[in-house]
Amino acid sequence: FRDAMVVRKAVFVEEQGVPAENELDENDKRSYHMVAYDSDGDASEKVPIGTIRIIPGPHKSHPGEPAPIGQEHANHLKLGRWATSKAYRGHGVGRKLIDAAVEWAA
C-alpha cells in the first residue's frame, strides 16, 4: 500500500493538485492495490512506477445520485486510482496494470 501511495501522491497530489486529504478515502482499507515496479536490473532497488486500486463490491452510489435500478447493492469490482509516474508514461505500464487487474478479477 505504501508503494501505491508513493505513485498516487506524485501523480494526483503533486502533478494534478488534488488536495492530499482527498487522496485517501474509505475504500482504500477494503481495496486491493496493485503496483508496477522498475527494478533497473537490480531487484533490491525496486522503484514504484504505477498503481491501480481494485475495490470489491458492494458499492455505494455517489452522494446525490440514486443507485441504478436493480443495482442498489451491486457486487462488482471497480478499478480506480490508476496512475503511472510521469517518466514512465507512454510505455504500456498503465495497460499492463489494467490487464493484470482484469486477469486477477476473472
CSV table of N, CA, C and O in Angstrom, one decimal:
chain,number,residue,atom,x,y,z
A,1,PHE,N,0.8,-1.2,0.0
A,1,PHE,CA,0.0,0.0,0.0
A,1,PHE,C,0.9,1.3,0.0
A,1,PHE,O,0.6,2.2,-0.7
A,2,ARG,N,2.0,1.2,0.7
A,2,ARG,CA,2.8,2.4,0.8
A,2,ARG,C,3.4,2.7,-0.6
A,2,ARG,O,3.5,3.9,-0.9
A,3,ASP,N,3.8,1.7,-1.3
A,3,ASP,CA,4.3,2.0,-2.7
A,3,ASP,C,3.2,2.5,-3.6
A,3,ASP,O,3.5,3.4,-4.4
A,4,ALA,N,2.0,2.1,-3.5
A,4,ALA,CA,0.9,2.6,-4.3
A,4,ALA,C,0.7,4.1,-3.9
A,4,ALA,O,0.5,4.9,-4.8
A,5,MET,N,0.8,4.4,-2.7
A,5,MET,CA,0.7,5.8,-2.2
A,5,MET,C,1.8,6.7,-2.7
A,5,MET,O,1.6,7.9,-2.9
A,6,VAL,N,3.0,6.2,-2.9
A,6,VAL,CA,4.1,7.0,-3.4
A,6,VAL,C,3.7,7.5,-4.8
A,6,VAL,O,3.9,8.7,-5.2
A,7,VAL,N,3.2,6.6,-5.6
A,7,VAL,CA,2.8,6.9,-7.0
A,7,VAL,C,1.6,7.8,-7.0
A,7,VAL,O,1.5,8.9,-7.7
A,8,ARG,N,0.6,7.5,-6.2
A,8,ARG,CA,-0.7,8.3,-6.2
A,8,ARG,C,-0.4,9.7,-5.7
A,8,ARG,O,-0.9,10.7,-6.3
A,9,LYS,N,0.5,9.9,-4.7
A,9,LYS,CA,0.8,11.2,-4.2
A,9,LYS,C,1.5,12.0,-5.3
A,9,LYS,O,1.2,13.2,-5.6
A,10,ALA,N,2.5,11.4,-6.0
A,10,ALA,CA,3.2,12.1,-7.0
A,10,ALA,C,2.3,12.5,-8.2
A,10,ALA,O,2.4,13.7,-8.7
A,11,VAL,N,1.4,11.6,-8.6
A,11,VAL,CA,0.5,11.9,-9.8
A,11,VAL,C,-0.6,12.8,-9.4
A,11,VAL,O,-0.9,13.9,-10.0
A,12,PHE,N,-1.4,12.4,-8.4
A,12,PHE,CA,-2.6,13.1,-8.1
A,12,PHE,C,-2.4,14.4,-7.3
A,12,PHE,O,-3.0,15.4,-7.6
A,13,VAL,N,-1.6,14.3,-6.2
A,13,VAL,CA,-1.4,15.5,-5.4
A,13,VAL,C,-0.4,16.5,-6.0
A,13,VAL,O,-0.8,17.6,-6.1
A,14,GLU,N,0.8,16.0,-6.3
A,14,GLU,CA,1.8,16.9,-6.7
A,14,GLU,C,1.6,17.4,-8.2
A,14,GLU,O,1.7,18.6,-8.5
A,15,GLU,N,1.2,16.5,-9.1
A,15,GLU,CA,1.0,16.9,-10.5
A,15,GLU,C,-0.3,17.5,-10.8
A,15,GLU,O,-0.4,18.5,-11.4
A,16,GLN,N,-1.4,16.9,-10.3
A,16,GLN,CA,-2.7,17.3,-10.6
A,16,GLN,C,-3.3,18.3,-9.6
A,16,GLN,O,-4.4,18.8,-9.8
A,17,GLY,N,-2.7,18.5,-8.4
A,17,GLY,CA,-3.2,19.4,-7.5
A,17,GLY,C,-4.4,18.9,-6.6
A,17,GLY,O,-5.1,19.7,-6.0
A,18,VAL,N,-4.6,17.6,-6.6
A,18,VAL,CA,-5.7,17.1,-5.7
A,18,VAL,C,-5.3,17.3,-4.3
A,18,VAL,O,-4.1,17.0,-3.9
A,19,PRO,N,-6.1,17.9,-3.4
A,19,PRO,CA,-5.8,18.0,-2.0
A,19,PRO,C,-5.4,16.7,-1.4
A,19,PRO,O,-6.0,15.7,-1.6
A,20,ALA,N,-4.3,16.7,-0.7
A,20,ALA,CA,-3.8,15.5,-0.1
A,20,ALA,C,-4.8,14.7,0.8
A,20,ALA,O,-4.9,13.5,0.8
A,21,GLU,N,-5.6,15.5,1.5
A,21,GLU,CA,-6.6,14.9,2.3
A,21,GLU,C,-7.7,14.2,1.5
A,21,GLU,O,-8.5,13.4,2.1
A,22,ASN,N,-7.9,14.5,0.3
A,22,ASN,CA,-8.8,13.8,-0.6
A,22,ASN,C,-8.3,12.6,-1.3
A,22,ASN,O,-9.1,11.8,-1.8
A,23,GLU,N,-7.0,12.4,-1.2
A,23,GLU,CA,-6.4,11.2,-1.9
A,23,GLU,C,-6.7,9.9,-1.2
A,23,GLU,O,-6.9,8.9,-1.9
A,24,LEU,N,-6.8,9.9,0.1
A,24,LEU,CA,-7.2,8.7,0.8
A,24,LEU,C,-8.7,8.7,1.1
A,24,LEU,O,-9.2,9.8,1.4
A,25,ASP,N,-9.3,7.6,0.9
A,25,ASP,CA,-10.7,7.5,1.3
A,25,ASP,C,-11.1,6.2,1.9
A,25,ASP,O,-10.2,5.4,2.1
A,26,GLU,N,-12.4,6.1,2.3
A,26,GLU,CA,-12.8,4.9,3.0
A,26,GLU,C,-12.7,3.6,2.2
A,26,GLU,O,-12.7,2.5,2.8
A,27,ASN,N,-12.5,3.7,0.9
A,27,ASN,CA,-12.3,2.5,0.1
A,27,ASN,C,-10.9,1.9,0.2
A,27,ASN,O,-10.7,0.7,-0.2
A,28,ASP,N,-9.9,2.7,0.5
A,28,ASP,CA,-8.5,2.2,0.5
A,28,ASP,C,-8.3,1.0,1.4
A,28,ASP,O,-7.6,0.1,1.0
A,29,LYS,N,-8.9,1.0,2.6
A,29,LYS,CA,-8.7,-0.1,3.5
A,29,LYS,C,-9.3,-1.4,3.0
A,29,LYS,O,-8.8,-2.5,3.3
A,30,ARG,N,-10.4,-1.4,2.2
A,30,ARG,CA,-11.0,-2.6,1.8
A,30,ARG,C,-10.7,-3.0,0.3
A,30,ARG,O,-11.2,-3.9,-0.2
A,31,SER,N,-9.7,-2.3,-0.2
A,31,SER,CA,-9.3,-2.5,-1.6
A,31,SER,C,-8.0,-3.3,-1.7
A,31,SER,O,-7.3,-3.4,-0.8
A,32,TYR,N,-7.8,-3.8,-3.0
A,32,TYR,CA,-6.6,-4.4,-3.3
A,32,TYR,C,-5.8,-3.4,-4.2
A,32,TYR,O,-6.4,-2.6,-5.0
A,33,HIS,N,-4.5,-3.3,-3.9
A,33,HIS,CA,-3.7,-2.3,-4.6
A,33,HIS,C,-2.6,-3.0,-5.3
A,33,HIS,O,-1.8,-3.7,-4.7
A,34,MET,N,-2.6,-2.8,-6.7
A,34,MET,CA,-1.5,-3.4,-7.5
A,34,MET,C,-0.5,-2.3,-7.8
A,34,MET,O,-0.9,-1.2,-8.0
A,35,VAL,N,0.8,-2.7,-7.8
A,35,VAL,CA,1.8,-1.7,-8.0
A,35,VAL,C,2.8,-2.3,-9.1
A,35,VAL,O,3.2,-3.5,-9.0
A,36,ALA,N,3.2,-1.5,-10.0
A,36,ALA,CA,4.2,-1.8,-11.0
A,36,ALA,C,5.5,-1.2,-10.6
A,36,ALA,O,5.5,-0.1,-10.0
A,37,TYR,N,6.6,-2.0,-10.8
A,37,TYR,CA,7.9,-1.5,-10.4
A,37,TYR,C,8.9,-1.5,-11.6
A,37,TYR,O,8.8,-2.3,-12.5
A,38,ASP,N,9.9,-0.6,-11.4
A,38,ASP,CA,11.0,-0.7,-12.3
A,38,ASP,C,12.2,-1.0,-11.4
A,38,ASP,O,12.5,-0.3,-10.5
A,39,SER,N,12.8,-2.2,-11.7
A,39,SER,CA,14.0,-2.6,-10.8
A,39,SER,C,15.3,-2.2,-11.5
A,39,SER,O,16.3,-2.4,-10.8
A,40,ASP,N,15.3,-1.7,-12.7
A,40,ASP,CA,16.5,-1.2,-13.4
A,40,ASP,C,17.6,-2.3,-13.3
A,40,ASP,O,18.8,-2.0,-13.1
A,41,GLY,N,17.1,-3.6,-13.4
A,41,GLY,CA,18.1,-4.7,-13.4
A,41,GLY,C,18.5,-5.2,-12.0
A,41,GLY,O,19.1,-6.2,-11.8
A,42,ASP,N,18.2,-4.4,-11.0
A,42,ASP,CA,18.6,-4.7,-9.6
A,42,ASP,C,17.3,-4.9,-8.8
A,42,ASP,O,16.7,-3.9,-8.4
A,43,ALA,N,16.9,-6.2,-8.5
A,43,ALA,CA,15.7,-6.5,-7.8
A,43,ALA,C,15.6,-5.8,-6.4
A,43,ALA,O,14.6,-5.6,-5.9
A,44,SER,N,16.8,-5.5,-5.8
A,44,SER,CA,16.8,-4.9,-4.5
A,44,SER,C,16.5,-3.5,-4.5
A,44,SER,O,16.2,-2.8,-3.5
A,45,GLU,N,16.5,-2.9,-5.7
A,45,GLU,CA,16.2,-1.4,-5.9
A,45,GLU,C,14.9,-1.2,-6.6
A,45,GLU,O,14.8,-0.5,-7.6
A,46,LYS,N,13.8,-1.8,-6.1
A,46,LYS,CA,12.5,-1.7,-6.8
A,46,LYS,C,12.0,-0.3,-6.6
A,46,LYS,O,11.9,0.2,-5.5
A,47,VAL,N,11.6,0.4,-7.7
A,47,VAL,CA,11.0,1.7,-7.7
A,47,VAL,C,9.5,1.6,-8.2
A,47,VAL,O,9.3,1.1,-9.3
A,48,PRO,N,8.6,2.1,-7.3
A,48,PRO,CA,7.2,2.0,-7.7
A,48,PRO,C,6.9,3.0,-8.9
A,48,PRO,O,7.3,4.2,-8.7
A,49,ILE,N,6.3,2.6,-10.0
A,49,ILE,CA,6.1,3.4,-11.1
A,49,ILE,C,4.7,3.5,-11.6
A,49,ILE,O,4.3,4.4,-12.4
A,50,GLY,N,3.8,2.7,-11.0
A,50,GLY,CA,2.4,2.7,-11.4
A,50,GLY,C,1.6,2.0,-10.4
A,50,GLY,O,2.1,1.1,-9.7
A,51,THR,N,0.3,2.3,-10.4
A,51,THR,CA,-0.6,1.6,-9.4
A,51,THR,C,-2.0,1.7,-10.0
A,51,THR,O,-2.4,2.5,-10.8
A,52,ILE,N,-2.8,0.7,-9.5
A,52,ILE,CA,-4.3,0.7,-9.7
A,52,ILE,C,-4.9,0.1,-8.5
A,52,ILE,O,-4.3,-0.7,-7.8
A,53,ARG,N,-6.1,0.6,-8.1
A,53,ARG,CA,-6.8,0.2,-7.0
A,53,ARG,C,-8.0,-0.6,-7.4
A,53,ARG,O,-8.7,-0.2,-8.4
A,54,ILE,N,-8.3,-1.8,-6.8
A,54,ILE,CA,-9.4,-2.6,-7.1
A,54,ILE,C,-10.3,-2.7,-5.9
A,54,ILE,O,-9.9,-3.2,-4.9
A,55,ILE,N,-11.5,-2.1,-6.1
A,55,ILE,CA,-12.5,-2.0,-5.0
A,55,ILE,C,-13.5,-3.1,-5.1
A,55,ILE,O,-14.2,-3.1,-6.1
A,56,PRO,N,-13.6,-4.0,-4.1
A,56,PRO,CA,-14.7,-5.0,-4.2
A,56,PRO,C,-16.0,-4.4,-3.9
A,56,PRO,O,-16.1,-3.4,-3.3
A,57,GLY,N,-17.1,-5.1,-4.4
A,57,GLY,CA,-18.4,-4.6,-4.1
A,57,GLY,C,-18.8,-5.0,-2.7
A,57,GLY,O,-18.1,-5.7,-2.0
A,58,PRO,N,-20.0,-4.6,-2.2
A,58,PRO,CA,-20.9,-3.7,-2.9
A,58,PRO,C,-20.5,-2.3,-2.9
A,58,PRO,O,-19.6,-1.9,-2.1
A,59,HIS,N,-21.0,-1.5,-3.8
A,59,HIS,CA,-20.6,-0.1,-3.9
A,59,HIS,C,-21.8,0.8,-3.5
A,59,HIS,O,-22.9,0.6,-3.9
A,60,LYS,N,-21.5,1.9,-2.9
A,60,LYS,CA,-22.5,3.0,-2.6
A,60,LYS,C,-22.6,3.9,-3.8
A,60,LYS,O,-21.6,4.0,-4.6
A,61,SER,N,-23.7,4.5,-4.0
A,61,SER,CA,-23.8,5.5,-5.1
A,61,SER,C,-23.1,6.7,-4.7
A,61,SER,O,-22.8,6.9,-3.5
A,62,HIS,N,-22.7,7.5,-5.6
A,62,HIS,CA,-22.1,8.8,-5.3
A,62,HIS,C,-23.1,9.7,-4.6
A,62,HIS,O,-24.3,9.6,-4.9
A,63,PRO,N,-22.6,10.6,-3.7
A,63,PRO,CA,-23.6,11.5,-3.0
A,63,PRO,C,-24.5,12.2,-4.0
A,63,PRO,O,-24.0,12.8,-5.0
A,64,GLY,N,-25.8,12.2,-3.7
A,64,GLY,CA,-26.7,12.9,-4.5
A,64,GLY,C,-27.2,12.2,-5.8
A,64,GLY,O,-28.0,12.7,-6.5
A,65,GLU,N,-26.6,11.0,-6.0
A,65,GLU,CA,-27.0,10.2,-7.2
A,65,GLU,C,-27.8,9.0,-6.7
A,65,GLU,O,-27.3,8.3,-5.8
A,66,PRO,N,-28.9,8.7,-7.3
A,66,PRO,CA,-29.6,7.4,-6.9
A,66,PRO,C,-28.9,6.2,-7.5
A,66,PRO,O,-28.2,6.4,-8.6
A,67,ALA,N,-29.0,5.1,-6.9
A,67,ALA,CA,-28.4,3.9,-7.5
A,67,ALA,C,-29.2,3.5,-8.7
A,67,ALA,O,-30.5,3.6,-8.7
A,68,PRO,N,-28.6,2.9,-9.7
A,68,PRO,CA,-29.3,2.4,-10.9
A,68,PRO,C,-30.3,1.4,-10.4
A,68,PRO,O,-30.0,0.6,-9.5
A,69,ILE,N,-31.4,1.3,-11.0
A,69,ILE,CA,-32.5,0.3,-10.7
A,69,ILE,C,-31.9,-1.1,-10.8
A,69,ILE,O,-31.3,-1.4,-11.7
A,70,GLY,N,-32.1,-1.8,-9.7
A,70,GLY,CA,-31.6,-3.2,-9.6
A,70,GLY,C,-30.1,-3.3,-9.2
A,70,GLY,O,-29.6,-4.4,-9.1
A,71,GLN,N,-29.5,-2.1,-9.0
A,71,GLN,CA,-28.0,-2.1,-8.7
A,71,GLN,C,-27.8,-1.5,-7.3
A,71,GLN,O,-26.7,-1.1,-7.0
A,72,GLU,N,-28.8,-1.5,-6.5
A,72,GLU,CA,-28.6,-0.8,-5.2
A,72,GLU,C,-27.5,-1.4,-4.4
A,72,GLU,O,-26.8,-0.8,-3.6
A,73,HIS,N,-27.3,-2.7,-4.5
A,73,HIS,CA,-26.2,-3.4,-3.8
A,73,HIS,C,-25.4,-4.2,-4.7
A,73,HIS,O,-25.0,-5.4,-4.4
A,74,ALA,N,-25.1,-3.7,-5.9
A,74,ALA,CA,-24.3,-4.4,-6.9
A,74,ALA,C,-23.0,-4.9,-6.4
A,74,ALA,O,-22.3,-4.2,-5.7
A,75,ASN,N,-22.7,-6.2,-6.7
A,75,ASN,CA,-21.5,-6.8,-6.2
A,75,ASN,C,-20.5,-6.9,-7.4
A,75,ASN,O,-20.5,-8.0,-8.0
A,76,HIS,N,-19.9,-5.9,-7.8
A,76,HIS,CA,-18.9,-5.9,-8.9
A,76,HIS,C,-17.7,-5.1,-8.4
A,76,HIS,O,-17.7,-4.5,-7.4
A,77,LEU,N,-16.6,-5.3,-9.2
A,77,LEU,CA,-15.4,-4.6,-8.9
A,77,LEU,C,-15.3,-3.3,-9.6
A,77,LEU,O,-15.9,-3.1,-10.6
A,78,LYS,N,-14.6,-2.3,-8.9
A,78,LYS,CA,-14.4,-1.0,-9.5
A,78,LYS,C,-12.8,-0.9,-9.6
A,78,LYS,O,-12.1,-1.1,-8.6
A,79,LEU,N,-12.4,-0.4,-10.8
A,79,LEU,CA,-11.0,-0.1,-10.9
A,79,LEU,C,-10.8,1.4,-10.8
A,79,LEU,O,-11.6,2.2,-11.4
A,80,GLY,N,-9.9,1.9,-10.0
A,80,GLY,CA,-9.7,3.3,-9.9
A,80,GLY,C,-8.3,3.6,-9.3
A,80,GLY,O,-7.5,2.8,-9.2
A,81,ARG,N,-8.1,4.9,-9.1
A,81,ARG,CA,-6.8,5.4,-8.6
A,81,ARG,C,-5.7,4.9,-9.5
A,81,ARG,O,-4.6,4.5,-9.0
A,82,TRP,N,-5.9,4.8,-10.8
A,82,TRP,CA,-5.0,4.3,-11.7
A,82,TRP,C,-4.0,5.4,-12.1
A,82,TRP,O,-4.4,6.4,-12.6
A,83,ALA,N,-2.7,5.2,-11.9
A,83,ALA,CA,-1.7,6.2,-12.1
A,83,ALA,C,-0.4,5.6,-12.5
A,83,ALA,O,0.0,4.5,-12.1
A,84,THR,N,0.3,6.3,-13.4
A,84,THR,CA,1.7,6.0,-13.8
A,84,THR,C,2.5,7.2,-13.6
A,84,THR,O,2.2,8.3,-14.0
A,85,SER,N,3.7,7.0,-13.1
A,85,SER,CA,4.7,8.0,-12.9
A,85,SER,C,5.0,8.7,-14.2
A,85,SER,O,5.1,8.0,-15.2
A,86,LYS,N,5.2,10.0,-14.2
A,86,LYS,CA,5.4,10.8,-15.4
A,86,LYS,C,6.4,10.2,-16.3
A,86,LYS,O,6.3,10.1,-17.5
A,87,ALA,N,7.6,9.8,-15.8
A,87,ALA,CA,8.7,9.4,-16.6
A,87,ALA,C,8.4,8.0,-17.3
A,87,ALA,O,9.1,7.7,-18.3
A,88,TYR,N,7.4,7.3,-16.9
A,88,TYR,CA,7.1,6.0,-17.4
A,88,TYR,C,5.8,6.0,-18.3
A,88,TYR,O,5.5,4.9,-18.8
A,89,ARG,N,5.2,7.1,-18.5
A,89,ARG,CA,4.0,7.2,-19.4
A,89,ARG,C,4.4,6.9,-20.8
A,89,ARG,O,5.5,7.3,-21.3
A,90,GLY,N,3.5,6.3,-21.5
A,90,GLY,CA,3.7,6.0,-22.9
A,90,GLY,C,4.5,4.7,-23.2
A,90,GLY,O,4.9,4.4,-24.3
A,91,HIS,N,4.7,4.0,-22.1
A,91,HIS,CA,5.5,2.7,-22.2
A,91,HIS,C,4.6,1.5,-21.9
A,91,HIS,O,5.2,0.4,-21.8
A,92,GLY,N,3.3,1.6,-21.8
A,92,GLY,CA,2.4,0.5,-21.6
A,92,GLY,C,2.3,0.1,-20.2
A,92,GLY,O,1.6,-1.0,-19.9
A,93,VAL,N,2.8,0.8,-19.2
A,93,VAL,CA,2.6,0.5,-17.8
A,93,VAL,C,1.2,0.5,-17.4
A,93,VAL,O,0.7,-0.5,-16.8
A,94,GLY,N,0.4,1.5,-17.8
A,94,GLY,CA,-1.0,1.5,-17.4
A,94,GLY,C,-1.8,0.4,-18.0
A,94,GLY,O,-2.6,-0.2,-17.3
A,95,ARG,N,-1.5,0.1,-19.3
A,95,ARG,CA,-2.2,-1.0,-19.9
A,95,ARG,C,-1.9,-2.3,-19.2
A,95,ARG,O,-2.8,-3.2,-19.0
A,96,LYS,N,-0.7,-2.5,-18.8
A,96,LYS,CA,-0.3,-3.8,-18.1
A,96,LYS,C,-1.0,-3.8,-16.7
A,96,LYS,O,-1.4,-4.9,-16.3
A,97,LEU,N,-1.2,-2.7,-16.1
A,97,LEU,CA,-1.9,-2.7,-14.8
A,97,LEU,C,-3.3,-3.1,-15.0
A,97,LEU,O,-3.9,-3.9,-14.2
A,98,ILE,N,-4.0,-2.5,-16.0
A,98,ILE,CA,-5.4,-2.8,-16.3
A,98,ILE,C,-5.5,-4.3,-16.6
A,98,ILE,O,-6.4,-5.0,-16.1
A,99,ASP,N,-4.6,-4.8,-17.5
A,99,ASP,CA,-4.7,-6.2,-17.9
A,99,ASP,C,-4.5,-7.1,-16.7
A,99,ASP,O,-5.2,-8.1,-16.5
A,100,ALA,N,-3.6,-6.8,-15.8
A,100,ALA,CA,-3.3,-7.6,-14.6
A,100,ALA,C,-4.5,-7.6,-13.7
A,100,ALA,O,-4.9,-8.6,-13.1
A,101,ALA,N,-5.1,-6.4,-13.5
A,101,ALA,CA,-6.3,-6.3,-12.6
A,101,ALA,C,-7.5,-7.1,-13.2
A,101,ALA,O,-8.2,-7.8,-12.4
A,102,VAL,N,-7.7,-7.0,-14.5
A,102,VAL,CA,-8.8,-7.8,-15.1
A,102,VAL,C,-8.5,-9.3,-15.0
A,102,VAL,O,-9.4,-10.0,-14.6
A,103,GLU,N,-7.3,-9.7,-15.2
A,103,GLU,CA,-7.0,-11.1,-15.1
A,103,GLU,C,-7.1,-11.6,-13.7
A,103,GLU,O,-7.7,-12.7,-13.4
A,104,TRP,N,-6.7,-10.8,-12.7
A,104,TRP,CA,-6.8,-11.1,-11.3
A,104,TRP,C,-8.3,-11.3,-10.9
A,104,TRP,O,-8.6,-12.2,-10.2
A,105,ALA,N,-9.1,-10.4,-11.5
A,105,ALA,CA,-10.5,-10.5,-11.1
A,105,ALA,C,-11.3,-11.6,-11.7
A,105,ALA,O,-12.4,-11.9,-11.3
A,106,ALA,N,-10.8,-12.2,-12.8
A,106,ALA,CA,-11.6,-13.2,-13.6
A,106,ALA,C,-11.7,-14.5,-12.8
A,106,ALA,O,-11.0,-14.8,-12.0
